[in-house]
Amino acid sequence: MLKMWQQSLRIGENMGSPNMTSISVSFDVRRQLNSMRAMGNHKSVDELLAQILQEYRMAQLRAEADKLRSRLRDIGQTDVEALVQRLGQSPYGG
């Protein structure tokens, strides 16, 4: 659903003329949302938008979780003995 919304927005960028009013753009966006609502079997545009926002947030959370997993994997591969040795050679080491 999120990909369909993003594609719809890209299509909308090329529609109309530079002289279109905000009312014209709003009508076009409303028409696209209603089409997406019907294709997705949603009861309302609000329900559609809620689902799109949820999918977007979940995608962001997955990306963050992937970054954290990667950093934890890097930490797990750290040579602790070499790190302690380097810290011992530091002018601030005790």
mmCIF file of N, CA and C in Angstrom:
data_model
loop_
_atom_site.group_PDB
_atom_site.id
_atom_site.type_symbol
_atom_site.label_atom_id
_atom_site.label_comp_id
_atom_site.label_asym_id
_atom_site.label_seq_id
_atom_site.Cartn_x
_atom_site.Cartn_y
_atom_site.Cartn_z
ATOM 1 N N MET A 1 0.833 -1.185 0.000
ATOM 2 C CA MET A 1 0.000 0.000 0.000
ATOM 3 C C MET A 1 0.880 1.252 0.000
ATOM 4 N N LEU A 2 1.956 1.227 0.788
ATOM 5 C CA LEU A 2 2.843 2.388 0.865
ATOM 6 C C LEU A 2 3.487 2.668 -0.488
ATOM 7 N N LYS A 3 3.918 1.614 -1.181
ATOM 8 C CA LYS A 3 4.526 1.796 -2.501
ATOM 9 C C LYS A 3 3.515 2.373 -3.484
ATOM 10 N N MET A 4 2.273 1.904 -3.408
ATOM 11 C CA MET A 4 1.235 2.415 -4.300
ATOM 12 C C MET A 4 1.014 3.908 -4.035
ATOM 13 N N TRP A 5 1.015 4.319 -2.772
ATOM 14 C CA TRP A 5 0.838 5.724 -2.410
ATOM 15 C C TRP A 5 2.003 6.553 -2.938
ATOM 16 N N GLN A 6 3.230 6.042 -2.781
ATOM 17 C CA GLN A 6 4.392 6.778 -3.268
ATOM 18 C C GLN A 6 4.352 6.915 -4.784
ATOM 19 N N GLN A 7 3.963 5.846 -5.479
ATOM 20 C CA GLN A 7 3.851 5.911 -6.937
ATOM 21 C C GLN A 7 2.774 6.905 -7.336
ATOM 22 N N SER A 8 1.686 6.916 -6.613
ATOM 23 C CA SER A 8 0.596 7.837 -6.904
ATOM 24 C C SER A 8 1.062 9.279 -6.756
ATOM 25 N N LEU A 9 1.860 9.542 -5.732
ATOM 26 C CA LEU A 9 2.368 10.896 -5.538
ATOM 27 C C LEU A 9 3.309 11.291 -6.663
ATOM 28 N N ARG A 10 4.134 10.340 -7.127
ATOM 29 C CA ARG A 10 5.047 10.648 -8.229
ATOM 30 C C ARG A 10 4.265 10.947 -9.494
ATOM 31 N N ILE A 11 3.197 10.200 -9.733
ATOM 32 C CA ILE A 11 2.358 10.449 -10.905
ATOM 33 C C ILE A 11 1.740 11.834 -10.786
ATOM 34 N N GLY A 12 1.287 12.185 -9.594
ATOM 35 C CA GLY A 12 0.648 13.475 -9.367
ATOM 36 C C GLY A 12 1.582 14.652 -9.592
ATOM 37 N N GLU A 13 2.880 14.434 -9.430
ATOM 38 C CA GLU A 13 3.829 15.526 -9.631
ATOM 39 C C GLU A 13 3.827 16.008 -11.079
ATOM 40 N N ASN A 14 3.549 15.101 -11.995
ATOM 41 C CA ASN A 14 3.600 15.441 -13.413
ATOM 42 C C ASN A 14 2.257 15.907 -13.953
ATOM 43 N N MET A 15 1.245 15.899 -13.138
ATOM 44 C CA MET A 15 -0.087 16.242 -13.618
ATOM 45 C C MET A 15 -0.338 17.731 -13.475
ATOM 46 N N GLY A 16 -1.192 18.238 -14.334
ATOM 47 C CA GLY A 16 -1.616 19.630 -14.213
ATOM 48 C C GLY A 16 -0.595 20.595 -14.776
ATOM 49 N N SER A 17 -0.893 21.854 -14.604
ATOM 50 C CA SER A 17 -0.011 22.903 -15.099
ATOM 51 C C SER A 17 0.463 23.745 -13.929
ATOM 52 N N PRO A 18 1.500 24.553 -14.142
ATOM 53 C CA PRO A 18 1.986 25.401 -13.048
ATOM 54 C C PRO A 18 0.939 26.400 -12.563
ATOM 55 N N ASN A 19 -0.075 26.668 -13.390
ATOM 56 C CA ASN A 19 -1.097 27.651 -13.021
ATOM 57 C C ASN A 19 -2.283 27.045 -12.278
ATOM 58 N N MET A 20 -2.202 25.746 -11.944
ATOM 59 C CA MET A 20 -3.321 25.114 -11.243
ATOM 60 C C MET A 20 -3.455 25.709 -9.851
ATOM 61 N N THR A 21 -4.668 25.841 -9.398
ATOM 62 C CA THR A 21 -4.912 26.375 -8.056
ATOM 63 C C THR A 21 -4.826 25.254 -7.040
ATOM 64 N N SER A 22 -4.770 25.612 -5.775
ATOM 65 C CA SER A 22 -4.723 24.599 -4.727
ATOM 66 C C SER A 22 -6.002 23.770 -4.721
ATOM 67 N N ILE A 23 -7.113 24.361 -5.139
ATOM 68 C CA ILE A 23 -8.378 23.622 -5.200
ATOM 69 C C ILE A 23 -8.283 22.522 -6.245
ATOM 70 N N SER A 24 -7.686 22.822 -7.392
ATOM 71 C CA SER A 24 -7.518 21.823 -8.443
ATOM 72 C C SER A 24 -6.635 20.682 -7.963
ATOM 73 N N VAL A 25 -5.548 21.011 -7.301
ATOM 74 C CA VAL A 25 -4.642 19.989 -6.797
ATOM 75 C C VAL A 25 -5.350 19.166 -5.730
ATOM 76 N N SER A 26 -6.075 19.820 -4.844
ATOM 77 C CA SER A 26 -6.790 19.099 -3.797
ATOM 78 C C SER A 26 -7.798 18.128 -4.394
ATOM 79 N N PHE A 27 -8.483 18.539 -5.452
ATOM 80 C CA PHE A 27 -9.443 17.655 -6.099
ATOM 81 C C PHE A 27 -8.725 16.441 -6.668
ATOM 82 N N ASP A 28 -7.585 16.649 -7.301
ATOM 83 C CA ASP A 28 -6.835 15.540 -7.882
ATOM 84 C C ASP A 28 -6.350 14.579 -6.794
ATOM 85 N N VAL A 29 -5.837 15.122 -5.710
ATOM 86 C CA VAL A 29 -5.379 14.280 -4.602
ATOM 87 C C VAL A 29 -6.547 13.520 -4.001
ATOM 88 N N ARG A 30 -7.674 14.193 -3.833
ATOM 89 C CA ARG A 30 -8.869 13.537 -3.292
ATOM 90 C C ARG A 30 -9.308 12.395 -4.205
ATOM 91 N N ARG A 31 -9.263 12.623 -5.508
ATOM 92 C CA ARG A 31 -9.642 11.590 -6.479
ATOM 93 C C ARG A 31 -8.693 10.389 -6.372
ATOM 94 N N GLN A 32 -7.395 10.656 -6.267
ATOM 95 C CA GLN A 32 -6.425 9.569 -6.133
ATOM 96 C C GLN A 32 -6.634 8.794 -4.839
ATOM 97 N N LEU A 33 -6.884 9.508 -3.751
ATOM 98 C CA LEU A 33 -7.124 8.836 -2.473
ATOM 99 C C LEU A 33 -8.372 7.964 -2.538
ATOM 100 N N ASN A 34 -9.424 8.459 -3.159
ATOM 101 C CA ASN A 34 -10.645 7.664 -3.283
ATOM 102 C C ASN A 34 -10.417 6.435 -4.152
ATOM 103 N N SER A 35 -9.622 6.562 -5.197
ATOM 104 C CA SER A 35 -9.295 5.398 -6.033
ATOM 105 C C SER A 35 -8.520 4.369 -5.227
ATOM 106 N N MET A 36 -7.527 4.840 -4.468
ATOM 107 C CA MET A 36 -6.739 3.926 -3.643
ATOM 108 C C MET A 36 -7.602 3.280 -2.567
ATOM 109 N N ARG A 37 -8.523 4.050 -1.997
ATOM 110 C CA ARG A 37 -9.422 3.512 -0.971
ATOM 111 C C ARG A 37 -10.242 2.375 -1.545
ATOM 112 N N ALA A 38 -10.778 2.573 -2.748
ATOM 113 C CA ALA A 38 -11.610 1.552 -3.381
ATOM 114 C C ALA A 38 -10.785 0.312 -3.723
ATOM 115 N N MET A 39 -9.569 0.507 -4.230
ATOM 116 C CA MET A 39 -8.722 -0.637 -4.592
ATOM 117 C C MET A 39 -8.294 -1.418 -3.359
ATOM 118 N N GLY A 40 -8.100 -0.716 -2.249
ATOM 119 C CA GLY A 40 -7.645 -1.369 -1.029
ATOM 120 C C GLY A 40 -8.767 -1.883 -0.158
ATOM 121 N N ASN A 41 -10.010 -1.712 -0.602
ATOM 122 C CA ASN A 41 -11.163 -2.197 0.162
ATOM 123 C C ASN A 41 -11.263 -1.544 1.545
ATOM 124 N N HIS A 42 -10.975 -0.255 1.623
ATOM 125 C CA HIS A 42 -11.077 0.473 2.887
ATOM 126 C C HIS A 42 -12.438 1.150 2.965
ATOM 127 N N LYS A 43 -12.934 1.310 4.203
ATOM 128 C CA LYS A 43 -14.246 1.932 4.396
ATOM 129 C C LYS A 43 -14.196 3.441 4.198
ATOM 130 N N SER A 44 -13.034 4.046 4.484
ATOM 131 C CA SER A 44 -12.924 5.503 4.362
ATOM 132 C C SER A 44 -11.495 5.882 3.995
ATOM 133 N N VAL A 45 -11.342 7.113 3.540
ATOM 134 C CA VAL A 45 -10.009 7.634 3.234
ATOM 135 C C VAL A 45 -9.199 7.731 4.526
ATOM 136 N N ASP A 46 -9.859 8.073 5.633
ATOM 137 C CA ASP A 46 -9.162 8.141 6.923
ATOM 138 C C ASP A 46 -8.548 6.791 7.280
ATOM 139 N N GLU A 47 -9.296 5.719 7.057
ATOM 140 C CA GLU A 47 -8.795 4.373 7.334
ATOM 141 C C GLU A 47 -7.594 4.065 6.437
ATOM 142 N N LEU A 48 -7.682 4.449 5.170
ATOM 143 C CA LEU A 48 -6.578 4.257 4.227
ATOM 144 C C LEU A 48 -5.337 5.010 4.703
ATOM 145 N N LEU A 49 -5.507 6.287 5.058
ATOM 146 C CA LEU A 49 -4.372 7.088 5.508
ATOM 147 C C LEU A 49 -3.770 6.535 6.800
ATOM 148 N N ALA A 50 -4.614 6.042 7.697
ATOM 149 C CA ALA A 50 -4.116 5.447 8.941
ATOM 150 C C ALA A 50 -3.250 4.231 8.628
ATOM 151 N N GLN A 51 -3.688 3.403 7.674
ATOM 152 C CA GLN A 51 -2.906 2.226 7.299
ATOM 153 C C GLN A 51 -1.588 2.635 6.642
ATOM 154 N N ILE A 52 -1.633 3.634 5.769
ATOM 155 C CA ILE A 52 -0.411 4.101 5.102
ATOM 156 C C ILE A 52 0.584 4.634 6.128
ATOM 157 N N LEU A 53 0.091 5.419 7.089
ATOM 158 C CA LEU A 53 0.973 5.946 8.136
ATOM 159 C C LEU A 53 1.562 4.828 8.986
ATOM 160 N N GLN A 54 0.745 3.833 9.300
ATOM 161 C CA GLN A 54 1.233 2.710 10.094
ATOM 162 C C GLN A 54 2.320 1.955 9.331
ATOM 163 N N GLU A 55 2.101 1.707 8.040
ATOM 164 C CA GLU A 55 3.105 1.016 7.232
ATOM 165 C C GLU A 55 4.387 1.831 7.144
ATOM 166 N N TYR A 56 4.252 3.135 7.007
ATOM 167 C CA TYR A 56 5.426 4.010 6.930
ATOM 168 C C TYR A 56 6.223 3.953 8.231
ATOM 169 N N ARG A 57 5.519 4.052 9.351
ATOM 170 C CA ARG A 57 6.194 4.009 10.655
ATOM 171 C C ARG A 57 6.854 2.655 10.892
ATOM 172 N N MET A 58 6.175 1.581 10.492
ATOM 173 C CA MET A 58 6.759 0.250 10.649
ATOM 174 C C MET A 58 8.020 0.110 9.796
ATOM 175 N N ALA A 59 8.003 0.658 8.593
ATOM 176 C CA ALA A 59 9.190 0.612 7.727
ATOM 177 C C ALA A 59 10.345 1.374 8.374
ATOM 178 N N GLN A 60 10.037 2.524 8.990
ATOM 179 C CA GLN A 60 11.079 3.287 9.685
ATOM 180 C C GLN A 60 11.636 2.497 10.868
ATOM 181 N N LEU A 61 10.753 1.856 11.633
ATOM 182 C CA LEU A 61 11.199 1.064 12.779
ATOM 183 C C LEU A 61 12.054 -0.117 12.335
ATOM 184 N N ARG A 62 11.661 -0.776 11.236
ATOM 185 C CA ARG A 62 12.460 -1.891 10.717
ATOM 186 C C ARG A 62 13.853 -1.417 10.311
ATOM 187 N N ALA A 63 13.928 -0.259 9.666
ATOM 188 C CA ALA A 63 15.225 0.282 9.253
ATOM 189 C C ALA A 63 16.094 0.581 10.474
ATOM 190 N N GLU A 64 15.500 1.163 11.506
ATOM 191 C CA GLU A 64 16.246 1.445 12.736
ATOM 192 C C GLU A 64 16.702 0.150 13.402
ATOM 193 N N ALA A 65 15.825 -0.846 13.439
ATOM 194 C CA ALA A 65 16.178 -2.132 14.042
ATOM 195 C C ALA A 65 17.333 -2.777 13.276
ATOM 196 N N ASP A 66 17.314 -2.677 11.951
ATOM 197 C CA ASP A 66 18.405 -3.227 11.142
ATOM 198 C C ASP A 66 19.726 -2.530 11.458
ATOM 199 N N LYS A 67 19.679 -1.196 11.608
ATOM 200 C CA LYS A 67 20.895 -0.445 11.952
ATOM 201 C C LYS A 67 21.429 -0.885 13.314
ATOM 202 N N LEU A 68 20.518 -1.031 14.282
ATOM 203 C CA LEU A 68 20.935 -1.446 15.624
ATOM 204 C C LEU A 68 21.523 -2.851 15.609
ATOM 205 N N ARG A 69 20.900 -3.769 14.853
ATOM 206 C CA ARG A 69 21.434 -5.131 14.740
ATOM 207 C C ARG A 69 22.846 -5.105 14.162
ATOM 208 N N SER A 70 23.040 -4.284 13.160
ATOM 209 C CA SER A 70 24.352 -4.173 12.527
ATOM 210 C C SER A 70 25.391 -3.643 13.516
ATOM 211 N N ARG A 71 25.015 -2.623 14.272
ATOM 212 C CA ARG A 71 25.948 -2.070 15.262
ATOM 213 C C ARG A 71 26.244 -3.073 16.370
ATOM 214 N N LEU A 72 25.229 -3.823 16.800
ATOM 215 C CA LEU A 72 25.455 -4.848 17.825
ATOM 216 C C LEU A 72 26.370 -5.948 17.298
ATOM 217 N N ARG A 73 26.200 -6.305 16.026
ATOM 218 C CA ARG A 73 27.058 -7.317 15.409
ATOM 219 C C ARG A 73 28.506 -6.807 15.393
ATOM 220 N N ASP A 74 28.690 -5.528 15.063
ATOM 221 C CA ASP A 74 30.034 -4.938 15.059
ATOM 222 C C ASP A 74 30.645 -4.946 16.459
ATOM 223 N N ILE A 75 29.831 -4.621 17.457
ATOM 224 C CA ILE A 75 30.315 -4.626 18.840
ATOM 225 C C ILE A 75 30.699 -6.041 19.252
ATOM 226 N N GLY A 76 29.901 -7.012 18.827
ATOM 227 C CA GLY A 76 30.187 -8.409 19.160
ATOM 228 C C GLY A 76 31.477 -8.910 18.542
ATOM 229 N N GLN A 77 31.902 -8.299 17.462
ATOM 230 C CA GLN A 77 33.127 -8.727 16.779
ATOM 231 C C GLN A 77 34.354 -7.933 17.233
ATOM 232 N N THR A 78 34.176 -7.068 18.210
ATOM 233 C CA THR A 78 35.277 -6.248 18.706
ATOM 234 C C THR A 78 36.244 -7.110 19.506
ATOM 235 N N ASP A 79 37.523 -6.926 19.256
ATOM 236 C CA ASP A 79 38.564 -7.629 20.004
ATOM 237 C C ASP A 79 38.784 -6.872 21.315
ATOM 238 N N VAL A 80 38.210 -7.381 22.374
ATOM 239 C CA VAL A 80 38.230 -6.699 23.668
ATOM 240 C C VAL A 80 39.653 -6.589 24.205
ATOM 241 N N GLU A 81 40.440 -7.640 24.054
ATOM 242 C CA GLU A 81 41.819 -7.615 24.564
ATOM 243 C C GLU A 81 42.631 -6.512 23.893
ATOM 244 N N ALA A 82 42.485 -6.376 22.580
ATOM 245 C CA ALA A 82 43.214 -5.328 21.850
ATOM 246 C C ALA A 82 42.730 -3.949 22.288
ATOM 247 N N LEU A 83 41.454 -3.827 22.536
ATOM 248 C CA LEU A 83 40.898 -2.549 22.982
ATOM 249 C C LEU A 83 41.443 -2.173 24.358
ATOM 250 N N VAL A 84 41.489 -3.136 25.277
ATOM 251 C CA VAL A 84 42.018 -2.887 26.620
ATOM 252 C C VAL A 84 43.489 -2.504 26.527
ATOM 253 N N GLN A 85 44.215 -3.184 25.652
ATOM 254 C CA GLN A 85 45.635 -2.880 25.475
ATOM 255 C C GLN A 85 45.820 -1.451 24.956
ATOM 256 N N ARG A 86 45.015 -1.071 23.987
ATOM 257 C CA ARG A 86 45.102 0.287 23.434
ATOM 258 C C ARG A 86 44.739 1.329 24.487
ATOM 259 N N LEU A 87 43.741 1.022 25.303
ATOM 260 C CA LEU A 87 43.353 1.961 26.362
ATOM 261 C C LEU A 87 44.463 2.098 27.398
ATOM 262 N N GLY A 88 45.177 1.002 27.647
ATOM 263 C CA GLY A 88 46.296 1.038 28.595
ATOM 264 C C GLY A 88 47.431 1.909 28.088
ATOM 265 N N GLN A 89 47.567 2.028 26.778
ATOM 266 C CA GLN A 89 48.620 2.854 26.185
ATOM 267 C C GLN A 89 48.194 4.309 26.061
ATOM 268 N N SER A 90 46.941 4.581 26.314
ATOM 269 C CA SER A 90 46.421 5.940 26.189
ATOM 270 C C SER A 90 46.994 6.825 27.293
ATOM 271 N N PRO A 91 47.252 8.110 26.990
ATOM 272 C CA PRO A 91 47.745 9.002 28.051
ATOM 273 C C PRO A 91 46.721 9.195 29.170
ATOM 274 N N TYR A 92 45.467 8.861 28.876
ATOM 275 C CA TYR A 92 44.410 9.003 29.889
ATOM 276 C C TYR A 92 44.161 7.702 30.627
ATOM 277 N N GLY A 93 44.799 6.632 30.206
ATOM 278 C CA GLY A 93 44.578 5.314 30.805
ATOM 279 C C GLY A 93 45.116 5.254 32.220
ATOM 280 N N GLY A 94 44.553 4.379 32.982
ATOM 281 C CA GLY A 94 44.956 4.309 34.372
ATOM 282 C C GLY A 94 45.590 3.065 34.655
#
